Amino acid sequence: MDKKFYVTTPIYYVNDKPHIGHAYTTILADVLARFHRSAGDKTFFLTGTDEHGQKVQRAAEKNNLGCQQHCDETVVRFQELWKTLGMTHDRFIRTTDAFHKEVVQKVLQDLFDRDLIYKAEYTGWYCVGCERFFTEKDLVDGKCPDCGRDVNEIVESNYFFRMSKYQDWLIKYIEEHPDFILPKFRANETLGFLRRPLEDLCISRPKSRLAWGIELPFDKDYVCYVWFDALLNYVSGVGYLQNEEDFKKWWPASCQLIGKDILTTHTVYWPTMLKAMDLPLPKTIFAHGWWLTGKTKMSKSLGNVVNPMDMIQRCGVDAFRYFLLAEMSPGSDASFTEEAFINRYNTDLANDLGNLASRALKMAVRNCNGVIPRPGNMQSEDTALLAMADAALVKMEESLANLALDKGIAAVLDVVRAGNRYFDAAAPWTLAKNGETERLNTVIYTVAEAMRRVAVLLDPVMPGKMKELRDMLGMDPELPATMESLHSKENVLSGRSVIDRGGLFMRIQLEDAAAEKGKKAGKKAEKPVNVVAPEELIDISEFAKVKLKTARVLTAERVEGADKLLKLSIEVGAEKRPLVAGVAQYYTPEEMVGKTIVIVANLKPAVIRGVESCGMLLAAKAGKRLALVTVEGDMPSGASIG
């Protein structure tokens, strides 16, 4: 039986332009879809827009537009952004699509005919922003418990779905299906909600109050509640009540991605609706966290919403996709700051991935006539690097199953960092100088093969840049860049002509980013401000006293009794010396070995925790992150810096 994967995003309101929250959910769905296609699974990816309801009607009125015209003009913002971000959705559904409206009316009529929808008078508190009714006890300080906005008391006749009928069934289903709501603590939130009596769901709005919606087939004076309408897109989008063959092929959904703020609608309303419709429930509903600015939730009212297009235009689509997937553990909140973005970009992409690709390609061009050589006898360090790449494939497959893509990405970046350490330790420039051709060929091939595997594993995350990397490695476009292909141990690289196009990722300076941001905002670039007190300034003669040199780490071990210290043995040209560094909280001893670092070479020796230290390494620190200062290119140890 063929494996299938059906993934959905929430459908987004067209009352405003898309923001980083919309982008994250849709990128996550796209990356999951790409990975499953790469694994050989038949895949369907659905996204779209929610175009009915009071928020949309008010936005249209504010802009002096008809509701449909407003929807037609606003939906383009989502469609264009998804195109820019490289989304590979199989269908973009709009709830104003004729086929969707027909499905909604058929479902309503069927439930009404079976007495699962009834009419009654309702008194409650209504939040326009959330488009939901709340009881008096639900309110928090008299305001909406979800968004904190003011609510309006409404007394009116409406139609209700007998949701309360399914309370006991839903509790039992959640308890017996641990993968239904993930992360697991979100399932506990839903069960907590279900511990109090579940009320029936108001599924209508009188046209006298809200005209913009799908008309109830059994009462022309009412339209359907926007959430009841919107949730049905997940089945109408794959052929429900239209094409039974397609519907059976894809439903139930494999993974429905949502933000944690719409947990109740998707884990209470939606499963009870499906139960009433006699349809199976999705395998997993996954609620990810919020993107914060610092420690504050992004909000239009606070003016701290990140526009994806701003970051894309400055740093590129692939870097933006990478940051969102690598930075957020999907069940938790994450903070978006420009500094965090640029630090991760420079560390992971420019310093690590881009640097390794550049070094390997340049060595192939200089020493192998631009052709990836055939390896000689593989030594333990060669097979260890490729075994680490194999382990990253397993880790990525596990992370897909657990919806923890950040963990899979981290495993792939570990391969990249190990590749840089391997390159430093192998010193191919020395092998070339000494005429050790067979060993040189093996080293160049091993790094190139590791990079090929990295390019495949990160392709769903950064499809543009990873295609560029495969092109640089001489890979034919028709050769499959799939996870399935990585299970083969065939040598597909030797003999291919490489292309050295320069840096895959160029470093970004925070000050450059700030200047560019000001330029786009129409501001003149400000002159740099001297933030150093006059008495702290030094002249060039004083700086010349400091001798900075490159050094290669030969061995590393922890200093006994000191959590922050590592004892290093370093090579500075022909000299070997000990050095104690306070980096143990950021780098393991194994990670340090093979690195080419920058040290203050003429610092007076000191004894630290009983260990002699001859020099001081340089590192940059921002918040809780620390990165060693290194140099680009194949610099030998002992090289002067200045």
Tab-separated table of C-alpha atoms in Angstrom, residues 38 109 215 243 317 361:
chain	number	residue	atom	x	y	z
A	38	SER	CA	11.595	13.405	-0.878
A	109	GLN	CA	-28.703	20.451	5.476
A	215	GLU	CA	-26.553	31.248	3.535
A	243	ASN	CA	-14.999	13.449	-5.888
A	317	VAL	CA	14.038	33.594	0.917
A	361	LEU	CA	35.427	23.672	-4.004
